Amino acid sequence: MTLEEYLRDRGQEVDRWLDKLLPSEETTPSEIHKAMRYSMFAGGKRLRPILVVAAGEAFSVVPELLYPIASAIEMIHTYSLIHDDLPAMDNDDLRRGRPTCHKVFGEAMAILAGDALLTRAFEVVAKLSVPSDKQLNKIEIITEIASAAGTVNALIGGQAVDILSEGKPVSAETLDYIHSAKTGALITASVRVGAIMGGANPDELELITKYGNMAGLAFQITDDLLDVLATSEQLGKTAGKDANVQKATYVALHGIEESRKRANELAKSAIEAVQSLSKPSWALEEIAKFFIERAS
Ligand code: GRG
């Protein structure tokens, strides 16, 4: 199987589960469910849920346990994008190649759609039926996802520092914090929850965490590069946005060549980390390469 086939296959399976796990558009109140589904099925790459699956597969976890957790992670990611696009945050009109949620459904519904996806994510994992020997793993996974979505070295913390830093000179240290919290935490949590469900031991979890941290940073540096080098059409979101709002980015701070070099080194180290696992890590290795080679 090529990586392209793998991403397509696992991505389609994630979509099937998401469709099952989200209330239908007809469910009352219909408008909020339409808004949630509008953003959810707008063509995201599904990289985080695919990471959950790839890590879980390396630890021989069955699909029925993996895909609901993968879907929950994608719900949280999509909530963060909806809220990030709001006028009070990044104020963006385009996401996943379509008008943003608030442009179509209004700000109030977009805020609620984000809130609802975040809440539904936890409901899905909490309700997941697992064998008795995996009950503790499930609680650990809920904790893991909550921490990654929170404020301490995590999604909301990273977003807060990012917003507070706009238009100000930002040190390399602060930028690393923004990247690892805003982007890295959820990516690292994605691989960790797959491995936790598979009963990874502390050494294995450390290697998986290393992979997540390094691949996550490589992903974000590539995102900064694409913001400068790709078009809005390629990206499905507004290109050149970072420079326009004087956002601190890896490229702004270190330049294009240094950024490319760093992303390459990080992807290589991420691959070495999972190779030391002595588990089938082909998909994780290929995904780390894809993170720095992607064009959107
Ligand atoms: C509002 C709490 C809160 C957080 C927002 C996600 C986010 C944090 C901001 C979006 C802007 C940004 C550049 C975030 C870094 C993470 C990132 C590159 C998100 C885009 O991820 P992709 O490329 O998107 O995987 P798709 O649409 O393919 O899922």
Short mmCIF file of C-alpha atoms and ligand atoms in Angstrom, two decimals:
data_model
loop_
_atom_site.label_atom_id
_atom_site.label_comp_id
_atom_site.label_asym_id
_atom_site.label_seq_id
_atom_site.Cartn_x
_atom_site.Cartn_y
_atom_site.Cartn_z
CA MET A 1 0.00 0.00 0.00
CA THR A 2 1.29 3.49 -0.80
CA LEU A 3 0.95 6.30 1.75
CA GLU A 4 -1.56 7.98 -0.57
CA GLU A 5 -3.74 4.84 -0.47
CA TYR A 6 -3.29 4.55 3.28
CA LEU A 7 -4.34 8.17 3.88
CA ARG A 8 -7.34 7.76 1.57
CA ASP A 9 -8.47 4.49 3.13
CA ARG A 10 -8.08 5.49 6.78
CA GLY A 11 -9.43 9.00 6.06
CA GLN A 12 -12.60 7.55 4.49
CA GLU A 13 -13.07 5.26 7.48
CA VAL A 14 -12.69 8.26 9.81
CA ASP A 15 -15.37 10.05 7.77
CA ARG A 16 -17.74 7.07 8.08
CA TRP A 17 -17.31 7.04 11.87
CA LEU A 18 -17.70 10.82 12.14
CA ASP A 19 -20.92 10.58 10.17
CA LYS A 20 -22.23 7.95 12.61
CA LEU A 21 -21.03 9.79 15.71
CA LEU A 22 -22.42 13.27 14.96
CA PRO A 23 -26.14 14.07 15.22
CA SER A 24 -27.82 14.19 11.79
CA GLU A 25 -28.75 17.55 10.22
CA GLU A 26 -32.41 16.71 10.85
CA THR A 27 -31.90 16.33 14.60
CA THR A 28 -33.41 19.26 16.50
CA PRO A 29 -32.11 21.95 16.68
CA SER A 30 -31.24 21.39 13.06
CA GLU A 31 -29.28 24.64 12.49
CA ILE A 32 -26.54 23.79 15.00
CA HIS A 33 -26.14 20.28 13.63
CA LYS A 34 -25.93 21.68 10.10
CA ALA A 35 -23.17 24.06 11.23
CA MET A 36 -21.21 21.27 12.95
CA ARG A 37 -21.45 19.02 9.91
CA TYR A 38 -20.70 21.86 7.48
CA SER A 39 -17.26 22.38 9.03
CA MET A 40 -16.65 18.73 9.80
CA PHE A 41 -17.26 17.54 6.24
CA ALA A 42 -15.56 20.41 4.46
CA GLY A 43 -12.60 18.31 3.30
CA GLY A 44 -10.01 18.34 6.10
CA LYS A 45 -6.96 16.12 5.62
CA ARG A 46 -7.85 14.05 8.75
CA LEU A 47 -4.17 13.84 9.69
CA ARG A 48 -4.70 13.77 13.45
CA PRO A 49 -7.28 10.94 13.45
CA ILE A 50 -5.13 9.04 10.96
CA LEU A 51 -2.24 9.39 13.43
CA VAL A 52 -4.44 7.89 16.15
CA VAL A 53 -5.16 4.98 13.84
CA ALA A 54 -1.54 4.55 12.70
CA ALA A 55 -0.25 4.51 16.29
CA GLY A 56 -3.06 2.19 17.41
CA GLU A 57 -2.42 -0.19 14.53
CA ALA A 58 1.27 -0.34 15.48
CA PHE A 59 0.06 -1.59 18.89
CA SER A 60 -2.53 -3.97 17.36
CA VAL A 61 -5.64 -2.11 18.59
CA VAL A 62 -8.92 -3.15 16.92
CA PRO A 63 -10.67 -0.56 14.70
CA GLU A 64 -13.83 -0.44 16.88
CA LEU A 65 -11.74 1.02 19.70
CA LEU A 66 -9.55 3.26 17.56
CA TYR A 67 -11.95 5.08 15.24
CA PRO A 68 -14.24 6.63 17.90
CA ILE A 69 -11.14 8.06 19.63
CA ALA A 70 -9.74 9.21 16.28
CA SER A 71 -13.09 10.89 15.51
CA ALA A 72 -13.09 12.64 18.89
CA ILE A 73 -9.66 14.12 18.15
CA GLU A 74 -10.89 15.38 14.75
CA MET A 75 -13.94 16.95 16.44
CA ILE A 76 -11.64 18.89 18.76
CA HIS A 77 -9.39 19.93 15.87
CA THR A 78 -12.40 21.13 13.84
CA TYR A 79 -13.78 23.06 16.85
CA SER A 80 -10.41 24.82 17.14
CA LEU A 81 -10.46 25.78 13.45
CA ILE A 82 -14.04 27.13 13.65
CA HIS A 83 -13.17 29.27 16.67
CA ASP A 84 -9.79 30.32 15.23
CA ASP A 85 -11.58 31.72 12.16
CA LEU A 86 -13.98 33.88 14.18
CA PRO A 87 -13.72 37.68 13.88
CA ALA A 88 -12.47 37.91 17.47
CA MET A 89 -9.57 35.59 16.64
CA ASP A 90 -8.03 35.20 13.18
CA ASN A 91 -11.05 36.66 11.37
CA ASP A 92 -10.84 34.45 8.31
CA ASP A 93 -13.31 33.94 5.46
CA LEU A 94 -11.91 30.76 3.97
CA ARG A 95 -11.25 27.35 5.53
CA ARG A 96 -10.93 23.91 3.97
CA GLY A 97 -11.69 25.56 0.63
CA ARG A 98 -15.09 26.92 1.73
CA PRO A 99 -16.47 30.04 3.42
CA THR A 100 -15.81 29.74 7.17
CA CYS A 101 -18.53 28.51 9.53
CA HIS A 102 -19.43 31.97 10.86
CA LYS A 103 -19.69 33.35 7.30
CA VAL A 104 -22.39 30.79 6.53
CA PHE A 105 -24.17 30.31 9.86
CA GLY A 106 -23.36 33.54 11.71
CA GLU A 107 -21.06 34.08 14.67
CA ALA A 108 -23.38 32.75 17.36
CA MET A 109 -23.95 29.43 15.58
CA ALA A 110 -20.22 29.11 14.79
CA ILE A 111 -19.30 29.60 18.45
CA LEU A 112 -21.91 27.02 19.44
CA ALA A 113 -20.82 24.58 16.71
CA GLY A 114 -17.26 24.71 18.07
CA ASP A 115 -18.48 24.28 21.65
CA ALA A 116 -20.69 21.38 20.58
CA LEU A 117 -17.90 19.54 18.75
CA LEU A 118 -15.62 19.88 21.77
CA THR A 119 -18.33 18.55 24.07
CA ARG A 120 -19.36 15.74 21.74
CA ALA A 121 -15.73 14.57 21.52
CA PHE A 122 -15.67 13.81 25.25
CA GLU A 123 -19.13 12.22 25.16
CA VAL A 124 -17.98 9.85 22.40
CA VAL A 125 -14.89 8.68 24.27
CA ALA A 126 -16.69 8.47 27.63
CA LYS A 127 -19.42 6.30 26.09
CA LEU A 128 -16.96 4.03 24.28
CA SER A 129 -17.55 0.46 25.32
CA VAL A 130 -14.19 -1.18 26.08
CA PRO A 131 -13.21 -4.57 27.53
CA SER A 132 -12.78 -4.50 31.33
CA ASP A 133 -8.98 -4.70 31.08
CA LYS A 134 -9.02 -1.46 29.05
CA GLN A 135 -11.18 0.69 31.37
CA LEU A 136 -8.14 2.41 32.88
CA ASN A 137 -6.67 3.04 29.45
CA LYS A 138 -9.93 4.76 28.49
CA ILE A 139 -9.76 7.08 31.50
CA GLU A 140 -6.12 7.83 30.69
CA ILE A 141 -7.15 8.66 27.12
CA ILE A 142 -9.88 11.07 28.28
CA THR A 143 -7.33 12.78 30.53
CA GLU A 144 -4.82 12.93 27.69
CA ILE A 145 -7.30 14.57 25.30
CA ALA A 146 -8.50 17.04 27.95
CA SER A 147 -4.91 18.08 28.71
CA ALA A 148 -4.04 18.53 25.02
CA ALA A 149 -7.11 20.74 24.50
CA GLY A 150 -6.43 22.82 27.61
CA THR A 151 -4.32 25.81 28.59
CA VAL A 152 -1.09 24.34 30.00
CA ASN A 153 1.30 23.63 27.12
CA ALA A 154 -1.79 22.88 25.09
CA LEU A 155 -4.18 24.09 22.37
CA ILE A 156 -5.92 26.98 24.12
CA GLY A 157 -2.71 28.09 25.89
CA GLY A 158 -0.88 28.20 22.55
CA GLN A 159 -3.70 30.11 20.89
CA ALA A 160 -3.78 32.61 23.79
CA VAL A 161 -0.04 33.33 23.57
CA ASP A 162 -0.27 33.52 19.77
CA ILE A 163 -3.01 36.15 19.96
CA LEU A 164 -1.27 38.08 22.75
CA SER A 165 1.96 38.14 20.68
CA GLU A 166 0.47 39.60 17.49
CA GLY A 167 2.28 42.70 16.28
CA LYS A 168 5.00 42.32 18.94
CA PRO A 169 8.57 41.05 18.61
CA VAL A 170 8.54 37.37 19.57
CA SER A 171 11.55 35.41 20.83
CA ALA A 172 12.49 32.01 19.40
CA GLU A 173 11.53 30.54 22.78
CA THR A 174 8.02 32.01 22.73
CA LEU A 175 7.55 30.88 19.16
CA ASP A 176 8.54 27.34 20.11
CA TYR A 177 6.01 27.48 22.93
CA ILE A 178 3.23 28.69 20.59
CA HIS A 179 3.97 25.97 18.07
CA SER A 180 4.33 23.12 20.51
CA ALA A 181 1.21 24.15 22.43
CA LYS A 182 -1.09 25.24 19.60
CA THR A 183 -0.22 22.53 17.10
CA GLY A 184 2.06 20.02 18.77
CA ALA A 185 -0.07 19.10 21.79
CA LEU A 186 -2.98 17.66 19.79
CA ILE A 187 -0.65 15.89 17.35
CA THR A 188 1.31 14.32 20.21
CA ALA A 189 -1.92 13.38 21.99
CA SER A 190 -3.15 11.71 18.78
CA VAL A 191 -0.29 9.23 18.68
CA ARG A 192 -0.23 8.80 22.45
CA VAL A 193 -3.92 7.86 22.72
CA GLY A 194 -3.50 5.21 20.00
CA ALA A 195 -0.52 3.76 21.86
CA ILE A 196 -2.23 4.01 25.27
CA MET A 197 -5.23 2.03 24.00
CA GLY A 198 -2.70 -0.57 22.83
CA GLY A 199 -1.19 -0.82 26.32
CA ALA A 200 2.17 0.77 25.44
CA ASN A 201 4.70 0.58 28.29
CA PRO A 202 6.42 3.76 29.60
CA ASP A 203 9.47 3.34 27.32
CA GLU A 204 7.27 2.87 24.27
CA LEU A 205 5.13 5.83 25.27
CA GLU A 206 8.25 7.97 25.57
CA LEU A 207 9.31 7.10 22.02
CA ILE A 208 5.80 7.74 20.71
CA THR A 209 5.76 11.09 22.52
CA LYS A 210 9.12 12.02 20.97
CA TYR A 211 7.71 11.14 17.56
CA GLY A 212 4.62 13.29 18.20
CA ASN A 213 6.59 16.28 19.47
CA MET A 214 9.04 16.24 16.58
CA ALA A 215 6.54 15.44 13.83
CA GLY A 216 4.19 18.08 15.28
CA LEU A 217 6.83 20.79 15.13
CA ALA A 218 7.87 19.71 11.62
CA PHE A 219 4.19 19.95 10.61
CA GLN A 220 3.87 23.49 11.98
CA ILE A 221 7.14 24.71 10.43
CA THR A 222 5.88 23.36 7.10
CA ASP A 223 2.60 25.19 7.72
CA ASP A 224 4.56 28.43 8.17
CA LEU A 225 6.49 27.70 4.96
CA LEU A 226 3.30 26.97 3.02
CA ASP A 227 1.74 30.20 4.23
CA VAL A 228 4.54 32.01 2.38
CA LEU A 229 5.08 29.66 -0.57
CA ALA A 230 1.61 28.31 -1.49
CA THR A 231 -1.54 29.94 -2.86
CA SER A 232 -4.92 30.25 -1.11
CA GLU A 233 -6.31 27.84 -3.70
CA GLN A 234 -3.73 25.19 -2.85
CA LEU A 235 -4.22 25.69 0.88
CA GLY A 236 -8.00 26.05 1.00
CA LYS A 237 -7.39 28.92 3.44
CA THR A 238 -6.02 32.44 3.08
CA ALA A 239 -2.34 32.29 2.11
CA GLY A 240 0.09 35.02 3.24
CA LYS A 241 -2.10 35.66 6.28
CA ASP A 242 0.72 35.33 8.82
CA ALA A 243 2.83 38.10 7.31
CA ASN A 244 -0.24 40.31 6.84
CA VAL A 245 -1.04 40.30 10.53
CA GLN A 246 2.67 40.30 11.48
CA LYS A 247 2.27 36.91 13.07
CA ALA A 248 5.33 35.30 14.62
CA THR A 249 6.25 32.33 12.45
CA TYR A 250 9.25 30.06 12.12
CA VAL A 251 9.87 31.49 8.65
CA ALA A 252 9.67 35.11 9.82
CA LEU A 253 12.17 34.36 12.58
CA HIS A 254 14.57 31.93 10.93
CA GLY A 255 14.07 32.35 7.15
CA ILE A 256 12.95 29.85 4.51
CA GLU A 257 16.15 27.80 4.17
CA GLU A 258 16.72 27.37 7.90
CA SER A 259 13.03 26.47 8.35
CA ARG A 260 13.25 23.78 5.64
CA LYS A 261 16.40 22.39 7.22
CA ARG A 262 14.84 22.28 10.68
CA ALA A 263 11.66 20.59 9.42
CA ASN A 264 13.78 17.94 7.66
CA GLU A 265 15.85 17.26 10.78
CA LEU A 266 12.75 16.99 12.94
CA ALA A 267 11.02 14.56 10.57
CA LYS A 268 14.18 12.44 10.48
CA SER A 269 14.38 12.33 14.30
CA ALA A 270 10.66 11.52 14.53
CA ILE A 271 11.18 8.58 12.18
CA GLU A 272 14.18 7.34 14.18
CA ALA A 273 12.10 7.48 17.37
CA VAL A 274 9.36 5.17 16.03
CA GLN A 275 11.90 2.90 14.37
CA SER A 276 13.28 2.19 17.87
CA LEU A 277 9.85 0.92 18.94
CA SER A 278 10.24 -2.53 17.39
CA LYS A 279 6.63 -2.29 16.19
CA PRO A 280 5.26 -2.04 12.64
CA SER A 281 5.80 1.69 12.20
CA TRP A 282 5.67 2.09 8.40
CA ALA A 283 2.60 4.37 8.43
CA LEU A 284 3.96 6.61 11.19
CA GLU A 285 7.27 6.94 9.35
CA GLU A 286 5.58 7.80 6.05
CA ILE A 287 3.27 10.31 7.72
CA ALA A 288 6.26 12.13 9.25
CA LYS A 289 7.77 12.41 5.75
CA PHE A 290 4.43 13.57 4.36
CA PHE A 291 4.22 16.28 7.03
CA ILE A 292 7.18 18.09 5.49
CA GLU A 293 6.49 17.25 1.84
CA ARG A 294 2.80 18.19 1.75
CA ALA A 295 1.60 20.96 -0.55
CA SER A 296 -1.51 21.91 1.43
C1 GRG B 1 -9.43 28.41 19.02
C2 GRG B 1 -8.66 27.05 21.01
C3 GRG B 1 -8.43 27.51 19.65
C4 GRG B 1 -7.33 27.10 19.02
C5 GRG B 1 -7.03 27.40 17.63
C6 GRG B 1 -6.05 25.28 15.24
C7 GRG B 1 -5.72 26.60 15.78
C8 GRG B 1 -5.72 26.80 17.26
C9 GRG B 1 -5.50 27.62 14.95
C10 GRG B 1 -5.58 27.50 13.47
C11 GRG B 1 -4.44 28.19 12.83
C12 GRG B 1 -3.21 27.37 12.78
C13 GRG B 1 -2.18 27.71 11.78
C14 GRG B 1 -3.05 26.40 13.62
C15 GRG B 1 -1.94 25.52 13.66
C16 GRG B 1 -2.46 24.15 13.45
C17 GRG B 1 -2.78 23.93 12.04
C18 GRG B 1 -1.70 23.99 11.06
C19 GRG B 1 -4.02 23.67 11.72
C20 GRG B 1 -4.43 23.24 10.36
O1 GRG B 1 -4.33 21.83 10.36
P1 GRG B 1 -4.52 20.97 9.06
O2 GRG B 1 -3.61 21.47 7.98
O3 GRG B 1 -6.01 21.31 8.66
O4 GRG B 1 -4.38 19.53 9.43
P2 GRG B 1 -7.15 20.40 8.00
O5 GRG B 1 -8.16 21.40 7.53
O6 GRG B 1 -6.57 19.59 6.87
O7 GRG B 1 -7.71 19.53 9.09
#
